[in-house]
Amino acid sequence: MADAGRLIKGLADQYDENGMVVELQVLRKLRRILREDDFRVTVTLSRPVRRHHRTRVINIQAGNWTHRNFGLAVDIGTTTVYGQLLDLNTGQVLAEAGDYNAQMSYGEDVISRIIHAERAGGLELMQSLAVSTINGIIEKLLDSCKVSRDEISSITLAGNTTMTHLFLGLEPHNIRRSPYVPVSTFFPPIRARDDLGLDLGRHAVALVFPAISSYVGGDIVAGIMGSGMYRTDAQTLFIDVGTNAEIVIGNREWLACAACSAGPAFEGGGITHGMRASAGAIEDFSINPRTFEPMNITIGNKPPGGICGLGLLIIVATLFEHGVIDPRGKFNRDLRTPRIRQGKSGYEYVLAWKDEIRGESDIVINEADIDNFIRAKAAIYAGIMTLLGNVGLEVTDLEQVILAGAFGSYIDLDCAMTVGLLPDVAPEKVKYVGNGSLMGARMSGLSNHIRKDVVDVVHRMTSFELSEVDSFKDHYVASLFLPHTDISLFPSVKKRNIP
């Protein structure tokens, strides 16, 4: 019997694995490895998630190396990429690392990167930047735990549809053009090193999360898996708030999704003194109700350098709650305080004087900033209400609300309802899951059953294009106030009698 036949028979007899395929890279070293330790070998298998696909033998080692089996989980974010090193035997997370996406140099949002990818050599550049970012994270993870690249069996990756296309080198041209068609939403197992350039052993398999549509990507599918939403009986709202807000409603029986563009305000973009959530960013804020003097709390307790997305939400909510701004986001000019003044972009409120922080200018929030915020929150609220309406549900039907993503994980629920960013729901219904995308990637990397569930979830999902739903515009216009033109939709805000 040939060596490959003997190997396949042994696996079939011992592990009930039939119809396996031995990959060429294994065949090339099979004779030597089998005889190196008297036919005692460790075999790595790649099992399929779809019927009629065959299990593949992707690696073979002489002796018993089953105790050294590792995997990687990666969240390819538009701004930041995060990774985890996993022990595939125990499921333990051995190390975590993250870094800014190197593509940031060519635009902070996905549209800017698509435009750059359409230029000569642009797609190749975007792909190489994504790979270099991930390789840097891989190096940090492996070095921290003294794990060899050849000990990694798989890397599971989740990202939005654009990030996935750019990482795989797929043309994203039609993602931003009606009818918004991606090249593919499902991706086969990929050779991580030879096909993608990831710095891993030649046998390592890259497993990429499938997407739903152009603007509901694999990161949201991973979030649904990580949060457990797809297994619950409760009517659930899942929302990942960022430059693009992805919304999913449903339970174990059905799922519906949509995406809406909120703009960069929730990540500190498009704001006069906006900045990312880094040292010196104002992340919390309160105000003296008599003198209207502010108290700023910054990341790292550094002197204020700007406003991050979370800080922007709290500032707007606090100013509104104390009557400093009205429901339109306009300042109350009758208040006696030097903090409110006429600025270059209309009236503004001084959060920090330049002399106090030894900066080049005062840090302010102006009416244009607040207007940007109101439009961003209106888009998200309108998206939620439109999707609820399309599936025949009311806010009161929601039994659970799951908040995910970098912004959603730290969102102040009371402030979010005060300004009308989120529907008025009981706080006990709200659950924070953190980086759901990374959580789902980890779960999928550890279990073939989860990978099969991923395929089932994608097939069960119904996607709605909000721009084609007439009610979205109506909801959006009605939401361009704090918290809303119909205050009865926010009973917890109404009973506070905000001035």
PDB file of C-alpha atoms in Angstrom, residues 209-469:
ATOM      1  CA  PHE A 209     -15.814  35.316   7.749  1.00  0.00           C
ATOM      2  CA  PRO A 210     -18.516  35.648   5.089  1.00  0.00           C
ATOM      3  CA  ALA A 211     -20.365  38.935   4.587  1.00  0.00           C
ATOM      4  CA  ILE A 212     -24.062  39.664   4.144  1.00  0.00           C
ATOM      5  CA  SER A 213     -23.873  42.613   1.754  1.00  0.00           C
ATOM      6  CA  SER A 214     -21.655  45.521   0.759  1.00  0.00           C
ATOM      7  CA  TYR A 215     -22.191  47.299   4.066  1.00  0.00           C
ATOM      8  CA  VAL A 216     -22.969  44.462   6.470  1.00  0.00           C
ATOM      9  CA  GLY A 217     -19.765  42.481   6.617  1.00  0.00           C
ATOM     10  CA  GLY A 218     -18.093  39.547   8.269  1.00  0.00           C
ATOM     11  CA  ASP A 219     -17.356  41.591  11.379  1.00  0.00           C
ATOM     12  CA  ILE A 220     -21.089  41.841  12.065  1.00  0.00           C
ATOM     13  CA  VAL A 221     -21.624  38.145  11.334  1.00  0.00           C
ATOM     14  CA  ALA A 222     -18.811  37.442  13.809  1.00  0.00           C
ATOM     15  CA  GLY A 223     -20.437  39.800  16.319  1.00  0.00           C
ATOM     16  CA  ILE A 224     -23.725  37.936  16.046  1.00  0.00           C
ATOM     17  CA  MET A 225     -21.875  34.686  16.711  1.00  0.00           C
ATOM     18  CA  GLY A 226     -19.850  36.132  19.576  1.00  0.00           C
ATOM     19  CA  SER A 227     -22.860  37.701  21.284  1.00  0.00           C
ATOM     20  CA  GLY A 228     -24.918  34.514  21.038  1.00  0.00           C
ATOM     21  CA  MET A 229     -27.781  36.431  19.429  1.00  0.00           C
ATOM     22  CA  TYR A 230     -28.324  33.692  16.869  1.00  0.00           C
ATOM     23  CA  ARG A 231     -29.133  31.182  19.644  1.00  0.00           C
ATOM     24  CA  THR A 232     -31.534  33.219  21.783  1.00  0.00           C
ATOM     25  CA  ASP A 233     -35.337  33.178  21.803  1.00  0.00           C
ATOM     26  CA  ALA A 234     -35.460  36.850  22.845  1.00  0.00           C
ATOM     27  CA  GLN A 235     -36.281  39.519  20.277  1.00  0.00           C
ATOM     28  CA  THR A 236     -32.901  41.227  20.088  1.00  0.00           C
ATOM     29  CA  LEU A 237     -31.439  44.424  18.666  1.00  0.00           C
ATOM     30  CA  PHE A 238     -27.703  44.193  17.924  1.00  0.00           C
ATOM     31  CA  ILE A 239     -25.907  47.400  16.987  1.00  0.00           C
ATOM     32  CA  ASP A 240     -22.281  48.184  16.241  1.00  0.00           C
ATOM     33  CA  VAL A 241     -21.811  51.954  16.321  1.00  0.00           C
ATOM     34  CA  GLY A 242     -19.017  53.546  14.328  1.00  0.00           C
ATOM     35  CA  THR A 243     -18.474  55.487  11.119  1.00  0.00           C
ATOM     36  CA  ASN A 244     -20.912  52.983   9.662  1.00  0.00           C
ATOM     37  CA  ALA A 245     -23.543  51.646  12.036  1.00  0.00           C
ATOM     38  CA  GLU A 246     -24.627  48.065  11.441  1.00  0.00           C
ATOM     39  CA  ILE A 247     -27.966  46.998  12.864  1.00  0.00           C
ATOM     40  CA  VAL A 248     -29.335  43.475  13.269  1.00  0.00           C
ATOM     41  CA  ILE A 249     -32.735  42.511  14.666  1.00  0.00           C
ATOM     42  CA  GLY A 250     -34.006  38.995  15.353  1.00  0.00           C
ATOM     43  CA  ASN A 251     -33.399  35.802  17.298  1.00  0.00           C
ATOM     44  CA  ARG A 252     -32.717  32.114  16.673  1.00  0.00           C
ATOM     45  CA  GLU A 253     -35.649  31.896  14.258  1.00  0.00           C
ATOM     46  CA  TRP A 254     -34.931  34.848  11.967  1.00  0.00           C
ATOM     47  CA  LEU A 255     -32.475  37.705  11.433  1.00  0.00           C
ATOM     48  CA  ALA A 256     -32.720  41.003   9.542  1.00  0.00           C
ATOM     49  CA  CYS A 257     -29.946  43.536   9.055  1.00  0.00           C
ATOM     50  CA  ALA A 258     -29.176  46.966   7.654  1.00  0.00           C
ATOM     51  CA  ALA A 259     -26.347  49.484   7.654  1.00  0.00           C
ATOM     52  CA  CYS A 260     -26.360  53.255   7.735  1.00  0.00           C
ATOM     53  CA  SER A 261     -23.594  55.805   7.324  1.00  0.00           C
ATOM     54  CA  ALA A 262     -23.240  57.866  10.486  1.00  0.00           C
ATOM     55  CA  GLY A 263     -20.065  59.694   9.498  1.00  0.00           C
ATOM     56  CA  PRO A 264     -16.899  59.957  11.574  1.00  0.00           C
ATOM     57  CA  ALA A 265     -18.313  61.937  14.529  1.00  0.00           C
ATOM     58  CA  PHE A 266     -18.431  58.906  16.838  1.00  0.00           C
ATOM     59  CA  GLU A 267     -14.738  58.348  16.231  1.00  0.00           C
ATOM     60  CA  GLY A 268     -13.812  61.990  16.805  1.00  0.00           C
ATOM     61  CA  GLY A 269     -13.856  62.949  13.115  1.00  0.00           C
ATOM     62  CA  GLY A 270     -15.541  65.962  11.540  1.00  0.00           C
ATOM     63  CA  ILE A 271     -15.428  67.853  14.845  1.00  0.00           C
ATOM     64  CA  THR A 272     -13.473  71.108  15.322  1.00  0.00           C
ATOM     65  CA  HIS A 273     -11.429  69.678  18.172  1.00  0.00           C
ATOM     66  CA  GLY A 274     -12.196  66.019  17.568  1.00  0.00           C
ATOM     67  CA  MET A 275      -9.598  63.308  18.082  1.00  0.00           C
ATOM     68  CA  ARG A 276      -9.341  59.557  18.462  1.00  0.00           C
ATOM     69  CA  ALA A 277      -9.745  57.971  21.880  1.00  0.00           C
ATOM     70  CA  SER A 278      -6.149  58.473  23.008  1.00  0.00           C
ATOM     71  CA  ALA A 279      -4.316  60.273  25.811  1.00  0.00           C
ATOM     72  CA  GLY A 280      -5.721  63.754  26.409  1.00  0.00           C
ATOM     73  CA  ALA A 281      -9.085  63.126  24.739  1.00  0.00           C
ATOM     74  CA  ILE A 282     -12.067  64.347  26.761  1.00  0.00           C
ATOM     75  CA  GLU A 283     -14.043  61.177  27.526  1.00  0.00           C
ATOM     76  CA  ASP A 284     -16.302  62.401  30.329  1.00  0.00           C
ATOM     77  CA  PHE A 285     -17.834  65.750  31.145  1.00  0.00           C
ATOM     78  CA  SER A 286     -20.029  67.447  33.714  1.00  0.00           C
ATOM     79  CA  ILE A 287     -21.194  71.006  34.236  1.00  0.00           C
ATOM     80  CA  ASN A 288     -22.029  73.228  37.212  1.00  0.00           C
ATOM     81  CA  PRO A 289     -25.778  73.912  36.835  1.00  0.00           C
ATOM     82  CA  ARG A 290     -25.424  77.440  38.288  1.00  0.00           C
ATOM     83  CA  THR A 291     -22.177  78.760  36.826  1.00  0.00           C
ATOM     84  CA  PHE A 292     -22.079  76.497  33.730  1.00  0.00           C
ATOM     85  CA  GLU A 293     -18.397  75.858  34.391  1.00  0.00           C
ATOM     86  CA  PRO A 294     -17.190  72.517  32.975  1.00  0.00           C
ATOM     87  CA  MET A 295     -15.341  69.601  34.489  1.00  0.00           C
ATOM     88  CA  ASN A 296     -13.453  67.587  31.873  1.00  0.00           C
ATOM     89  CA  ILE A 297     -12.127  64.083  32.427  1.00  0.00           C
ATOM     90  CA  THR A 298      -9.541  62.958  29.898  1.00  0.00           C
ATOM     91  CA  ILE A 299      -7.995  59.650  28.921  1.00  0.00           C
ATOM     92  CA  GLY A 300      -4.849  59.159  30.963  1.00  0.00           C
ATOM     93  CA  ASN A 301      -5.656  62.264  33.052  1.00  0.00           C
ATOM     94  CA  LYS A 302      -3.661  64.352  30.598  1.00  0.00           C
ATOM     95  CA  PRO A 303      -4.418  68.017  29.782  1.00  0.00           C
ATOM     96  CA  PRO A 304      -7.359  68.215  27.345  1.00  0.00           C
ATOM     97  CA  GLY A 305      -6.265  67.948  23.732  1.00  0.00           C
ATOM     98  CA  GLY A 306      -9.613  67.360  22.051  1.00  0.00           C
ATOM     99  CA  ILE A 307     -12.867  65.409  22.132  1.00  0.00           C
ATOM    100  CA  CYS A 308     -13.235  61.700  21.363  1.00  0.00           C
ATOM    101  CA  GLY A 309     -16.495  60.131  20.199  1.00  0.00           C
ATOM    102  CA  LEU A 310     -17.619  59.026  23.640  1.00  0.00           C
ATOM    103  CA  GLY A 311     -16.829  62.451  25.069  1.00  0.00           C
ATOM    104  CA  LEU A 312     -18.811  64.128  22.293  1.00  0.00           C
ATOM    105  CA  LEU A 313     -21.909  62.119  23.205  1.00  0.00           C
ATOM    106  CA  ILE A 314     -21.624  62.986  26.894  1.00  0.00           C
ATOM    107  CA  ILE A 315     -20.903  66.678  26.234  1.00  0.00           C
ATOM    108  CA  VAL A 316     -23.917  67.126  23.938  1.00  0.00           C
ATOM    109  CA  ALA A 317     -26.206  65.214  26.316  1.00  0.00           C
ATOM    110  CA  THR A 318     -25.012  67.216  29.327  1.00  0.00           C
ATOM    111  CA  LEU A 319     -25.315  70.588  27.590  1.00  0.00           C
ATOM    112  CA  PHE A 320     -28.839  69.678  26.495  1.00  0.00           C
ATOM    113  CA  GLU A 321     -29.856  68.374  29.905  1.00  0.00           C
ATOM    114  CA  HIS A 322     -28.783  71.644  31.569  1.00  0.00           C
ATOM    115  CA  GLY A 323     -30.450  73.909  29.022  1.00  0.00           C
ATOM    116  CA  VAL A 324     -27.189  75.162  27.525  1.00  0.00           C
ATOM    117  CA  ILE A 325     -28.393  74.013  24.089  1.00  0.00           C
ATOM    118  CA  ASP A 326     -31.953  73.621  22.841  1.00  0.00           C
ATOM    119  CA  PRO A 327     -33.464  70.621  20.980  1.00  0.00           C
ATOM    120  CA  ARG A 328     -32.049  71.997  17.705  1.00  0.00           C
ATOM    121  CA  GLY A 329     -28.534  72.035  19.141  1.00  0.00           C
ATOM    122  CA  LYS A 330     -28.396  75.843  19.338  1.00  0.00           C
ATOM    123  CA  PHE A 331     -26.814  77.592  22.309  1.00  0.00           C
ATOM    124  CA  ASN A 332     -28.902  79.528  24.818  1.00  0.00           C
ATOM    125  CA  ARG A 333     -27.407  82.980  24.387  1.00  0.00           C
ATOM    126  CA  ASP A 334     -29.185  84.359  27.457  1.00  0.00           C
ATOM    127  CA  LEU A 335     -27.048  82.383  29.896  1.00  0.00           C
ATOM    128  CA  ARG A 336     -24.580  84.429  31.901  1.00  0.00           C
ATOM    129  CA  THR A 337     -21.289  82.715  31.260  1.00  0.00           C
ATOM    130  CA  PRO A 338     -18.142  83.623  29.330  1.00  0.00           C
ATOM    131  CA  ARG A 339     -18.041  80.010  28.149  1.00  0.00           C
ATOM    132  CA  ILE A 340     -20.655  80.740  25.469  1.00  0.00           C
ATOM    133  CA  ARG A 341     -19.405  83.083  22.781  1.00  0.00           C
ATOM    134  CA  GLN A 342     -19.503  83.870  19.082  1.00  0.00           C
ATOM    135  CA  GLY A 343     -16.804  81.950  17.223  1.00  0.00           C
ATOM    136  CA  LYS A 344     -15.628  81.463  13.654  1.00  0.00           C
ATOM    137  CA  SER A 345     -18.258  78.780  13.034  1.00  0.00           C
ATOM    138  CA  GLY A 346     -21.140  80.314  14.956  1.00  0.00           C
ATOM    139  CA  TYR A 347     -21.739  80.160  18.669  1.00  0.00           C
ATOM    140  CA  GLU A 348     -19.561  77.860  20.725  1.00  0.00           C
ATOM    141  CA  TYR A 349     -18.915  76.645  24.262  1.00  0.00           C
ATOM    142  CA  VAL A 350     -15.367  76.765  25.643  1.00  0.00           C
ATOM    143  CA  LEU A 351     -14.462  73.445  27.214  1.00  0.00           C
ATOM    144  CA  ALA A 352     -10.910  74.471  28.142  1.00  0.00           C
ATOM    145  CA  TRP A 353      -9.078  77.798  27.956  1.00  0.00           C
ATOM    146  CA  LYS A 354      -5.760  77.650  26.145  1.00  0.00           C
ATOM    147  CA  ASP A 355      -3.954  79.276  29.070  1.00  0.00           C
ATOM    148  CA  GLU A 356      -5.128  76.517  31.389  1.00  0.00           C
ATOM    149  CA  ILE A 357      -3.914  73.732  29.141  1.00  0.00           C
ATOM    150  CA  ARG A 358      -0.954  75.592  27.656  1.00  0.00           C
ATOM    151  CA  GLY A 359      -2.309  74.945  24.201  1.00  0.00           C
ATOM    152  CA  GLU A 360      -2.343  76.940  20.991  1.00  0.00           C
ATOM    153  CA  SER A 361      -6.088  77.565  21.135  1.00  0.00           C
ATOM    154  CA  ASP A 362      -9.115  77.156  23.356  1.00  0.00           C
ATOM    155  CA  ILE A 363     -10.844  73.796  23.041  1.00  0.00           C
ATOM    156  CA  VAL A 364     -14.447  74.383  22.035  1.00  0.00           C
ATOM    157  CA  ILE A 365     -17.557  72.665  20.784  1.00  0.00           C
ATOM    158  CA  ASN A 366     -19.598  74.760  18.378  1.00  0.00           C
ATOM    159  CA  GLU A 367     -23.007  74.587  16.757  1.00  0.00           C
ATOM    160  CA  ALA A 368     -21.552  73.071  13.589  1.00  0.00           C
ATOM    161  CA  ASP A 369     -20.018  70.251  15.661  1.00  0.00           C
ATOM    162  CA  ILE A 370     -23.314  69.643  17.420  1.00  0.00           C
ATOM    163  CA  ASP A 371     -25.128  69.650  14.082  1.00  0.00           C
ATOM    164  CA  ASN A 372     -22.715  66.977  12.805  1.00  0.00           C
ATOM    165  CA  PHE A 373     -23.424  64.942  15.913  1.00  0.00           C
ATOM    166  CA  ILE A 374     -27.200  65.314  15.563  1.00  0.00           C
ATOM    167  CA  ARG A 375     -27.076  64.153  11.945  1.00  0.00           C
ATOM    168  CA  ALA A 376     -24.964  61.153  12.936  1.00  0.00           C
ATOM    169  CA  LYS A 377     -27.232  60.093  15.781  1.00  0.00           C
ATOM    170  CA  ALA A 378     -30.315  60.697  13.614  1.00  0.00           C
ATOM    171  CA  ALA A 379     -28.998  58.301  10.968  1.00  0.00           C
ATOM    172  CA  ILE A 380     -28.516  55.545  13.536  1.00  0.00           C
ATOM    173  CA  TYR A 381     -31.864  56.042  15.264  1.00  0.00           C
ATOM    174  CA  ALA A 382     -33.637  56.232  11.901  1.00  0.00           C
ATOM    175  CA  GLY A 383     -31.920  53.026  10.824  1.00  0.00           C
ATOM    176  CA  ILE A 384     -33.092  51.222  13.951  1.00  0.00           C
ATOM    177  CA  MET A 385     -36.679  52.450  13.625  1.00  0.00           C
ATOM    178  CA  THR A 386     -36.831  51.714   9.898  1.00  0.00           C
ATOM    179  CA  LEU A 387     -35.588  48.160  10.353  1.00  0.00           C
ATOM    180  CA  LEU A 388     -37.979  47.599  13.259  1.00  0.00           C
ATOM    181  CA  GLY A 389     -40.851  48.808  11.094  1.00  0.00           C
ATOM    182  CA  ASN A 390     -39.848  46.594   8.195  1.00  0.00           C
ATOM    183  CA  VAL A 391     -39.986  43.474  10.372  1.00  0.00           C
ATOM    184  CA  GLY A 392     -43.225  44.514  12.086  1.00  0.00           C
ATOM    185  CA  LEU A 393     -41.828  45.248  15.546  1.00  0.00           C
ATOM    186  CA  GLU A 394     -42.017  48.160  17.993  1.00  0.00           C
ATOM    187  CA  VAL A 395     -39.357  49.307  20.455  1.00  0.00           C
ATOM    188  CA  THR A 396     -41.473  47.791  23.235  1.00  0.00           C
ATOM    189  CA  ASP A 397     -41.138  44.365  21.578  1.00  0.00           C
ATOM    190  CA  LEU A 398     -37.377  44.341  22.116  1.00  0.00           C
ATOM    191  CA  GLU A 399     -36.345  42.007  24.922  1.00  0.00           C
ATOM    192  CA  GLN A 400     -32.604  42.552  24.597  1.00  0.00           C
ATOM    193  CA  VAL A 401     -30.271  45.205  23.170  1.00  0.00           C
ATOM    194  CA  ILE A 402     -26.648  44.263  22.445  1.00  0.00           C
ATOM    195  CA  LEU A 403     -24.080  47.036  21.991  1.00  0.00           C
ATOM    196  CA  ALA A 404     -20.807  46.137  20.278  1.00  0.00           C
ATOM    197  CA  GLY A 405     -17.731  47.790  18.823  1.00  0.00           C
ATOM    198  CA  ALA A 406     -15.165  50.201  20.217  1.00  0.00           C
ATOM    199  CA  PHE A 407     -17.722  52.994  20.681  1.00  0.00           C
ATOM    200  CA  GLY A 408     -20.698  50.832  21.600  1.00  0.00           C
ATOM    201  CA  SER A 409     -18.751  48.995  24.296  1.00  0.00           C
ATOM    202  CA  TYR A 410     -18.329  52.155  26.370  1.00  0.00           C
ATOM    203  CA  ILE A 411     -21.412  54.123  25.413  1.00  0.00           C
ATOM    204  CA  ASP A 412     -23.221  55.904  28.251  1.00  0.00           C
ATOM    205  CA  LEU A 413     -26.731  54.495  27.956  1.00  0.00           C
ATOM    206  CA  ASP A 414     -28.429  57.395  29.716  1.00  0.00           C
ATOM    207  CA  CYS A 415     -26.716  59.935  27.460  1.00  0.00           C
ATOM    208  CA  ALA A 416     -27.492  57.871  24.355  1.00  0.00           C
ATOM    209  CA  MET A 417     -31.200  57.987  25.170  1.00  0.00           C
ATOM    210  CA  THR A 418     -31.103  61.640  26.242  1.00  0.00           C
ATOM    211  CA  VAL A 419     -29.966  62.710  22.777  1.00  0.00           C
ATOM    212  CA  GLY A 420     -32.034  60.139  20.868  1.00  0.00           C
ATOM    213  CA  LEU A 421     -29.176  57.990  19.626  1.00  0.00           C
ATOM    214  CA  LEU A 422     -30.754  54.785  20.932  1.00  0.00           C
ATOM    215  CA  PRO A 423     -34.413  53.939  21.566  1.00  0.00           C
ATOM    216  CA  ASP A 424     -35.735  54.422  25.089  1.00  0.00           C
ATOM    217  CA  VAL A 425     -35.405  50.940  26.596  1.00  0.00           C
ATOM    218  CA  ALA A 426     -35.018  49.670  30.144  1.00  0.00           C
ATOM    219  CA  PRO A 427     -31.327  49.606  31.156  1.00  0.00           C
ATOM    220  CA  GLU A 428     -31.589  45.986  32.295  1.00  0.00           C
ATOM    221  CA  LYS A 429     -32.286  44.961  28.695  1.00  0.00           C
ATOM    222  CA  VAL A 430     -28.919  46.286  27.507  1.00  0.00           C
ATOM    223  CA  LYS A 431     -25.838  44.090  27.197  1.00  0.00           C
ATOM    224  CA  TYR A 432     -22.304  45.169  26.257  1.00  0.00           C
ATOM    225  CA  VAL A 433     -20.165  42.616  24.399  1.00  0.00           C
ATOM    226  CA  GLY A 434     -17.026  44.601  23.574  1.00  0.00           C
ATOM    227  CA  ASN A 435     -15.247  43.545  20.400  1.00  0.00           C
ATOM    228  CA  GLY A 436     -17.876  41.118  19.132  1.00  0.00           C
ATOM    229  CA  SER A 437     -16.020  40.660  15.852  1.00  0.00           C
ATOM    230  CA  LEU A 438     -12.889  39.357  17.580  1.00  0.00           C
ATOM    231  CA  MET A 439     -14.999  37.256  19.936  1.00  0.00           C
ATOM    232  CA  GLY A 440     -16.770  35.608  17.005  1.00  0.00           C
ATOM    233  CA  ALA A 441     -13.492  35.049  15.149  1.00  0.00           C
ATOM    234  CA  ARG A 442     -12.092  33.339  18.237  1.00  0.00           C
ATOM    235  CA  MET A 443     -15.149  31.094  18.629  1.00  0.00           C
ATOM    236  CA  SER A 444     -15.046  30.126  14.963  1.00  0.00           C
ATOM    237  CA  GLY A 445     -11.329  29.405  15.158  1.00  0.00           C
ATOM    238  CA  LEU A 446     -11.905  26.995  18.028  1.00  0.00           C
ATOM    239  CA  SER A 447     -14.895  25.063  16.725  1.00  0.00           C
ATOM    240  CA  ASN A 448     -15.882  23.591  13.391  1.00  0.00           C
ATOM    241  CA  HIS A 449     -19.473  23.451  14.669  1.00  0.00           C
ATOM    242  CA  ILE A 450     -19.434  27.239  15.052  1.00  0.00           C
ATOM    243  CA  ARG A 451     -18.102  27.585  11.504  1.00  0.00           C
ATOM    244  CA  LYS A 452     -21.066  25.556  10.291  1.00  0.00           C
ATOM    245  CA  ASP A 453     -23.389  27.807  12.306  1.00  0.00           C
ATOM    246  CA  VAL A 454     -21.820  30.836  10.594  1.00  0.00           C
ATOM    247  CA  VAL A 455     -22.904  29.552   7.188  1.00  0.00           C
ATOM    248  CA  ASP A 456     -26.411  28.900   8.516  1.00  0.00           C
ATOM    249  CA  VAL A 457     -26.658  32.397  10.029  1.00  0.00           C
ATOM    250  CA  VAL A 458     -25.632  34.069   6.773  1.00  0.00           C
ATOM    251  CA  HIS A 459     -28.245  32.106   4.843  1.00  0.00           C
ATOM    252  CA  ARG A 460     -30.933  33.060   7.396  1.00  0.00           C
ATOM    253  CA  MET A 461     -30.161  36.785   7.256  1.00  0.00           C
ATOM    254  CA  THR A 462     -32.378  39.188   5.311  1.00  0.00           C
ATOM    255  CA  SER A 463     -30.615  42.416   4.323  1.00  0.00           C
ATOM    256  CA  PHE A 464     -32.429  45.726   3.826  1.00  0.00           C
ATOM    257  CA  GLU A 465     -30.990  48.649   1.842  1.00  0.00           C
ATOM    258  CA  LEU A 466     -32.185  51.651   3.866  1.00  0.00           C
ATOM    259  CA  SER A 467     -31.730  54.127   1.014  1.00  0.00           C
ATOM    260  CA  GLU A 468     -34.445  52.237  -0.840  1.00  0.00           C
ATOM    261  CA  VAL A 469     -36.928  52.317   2.067  1.00  0.00           C
TER     262      VAL A 469
END
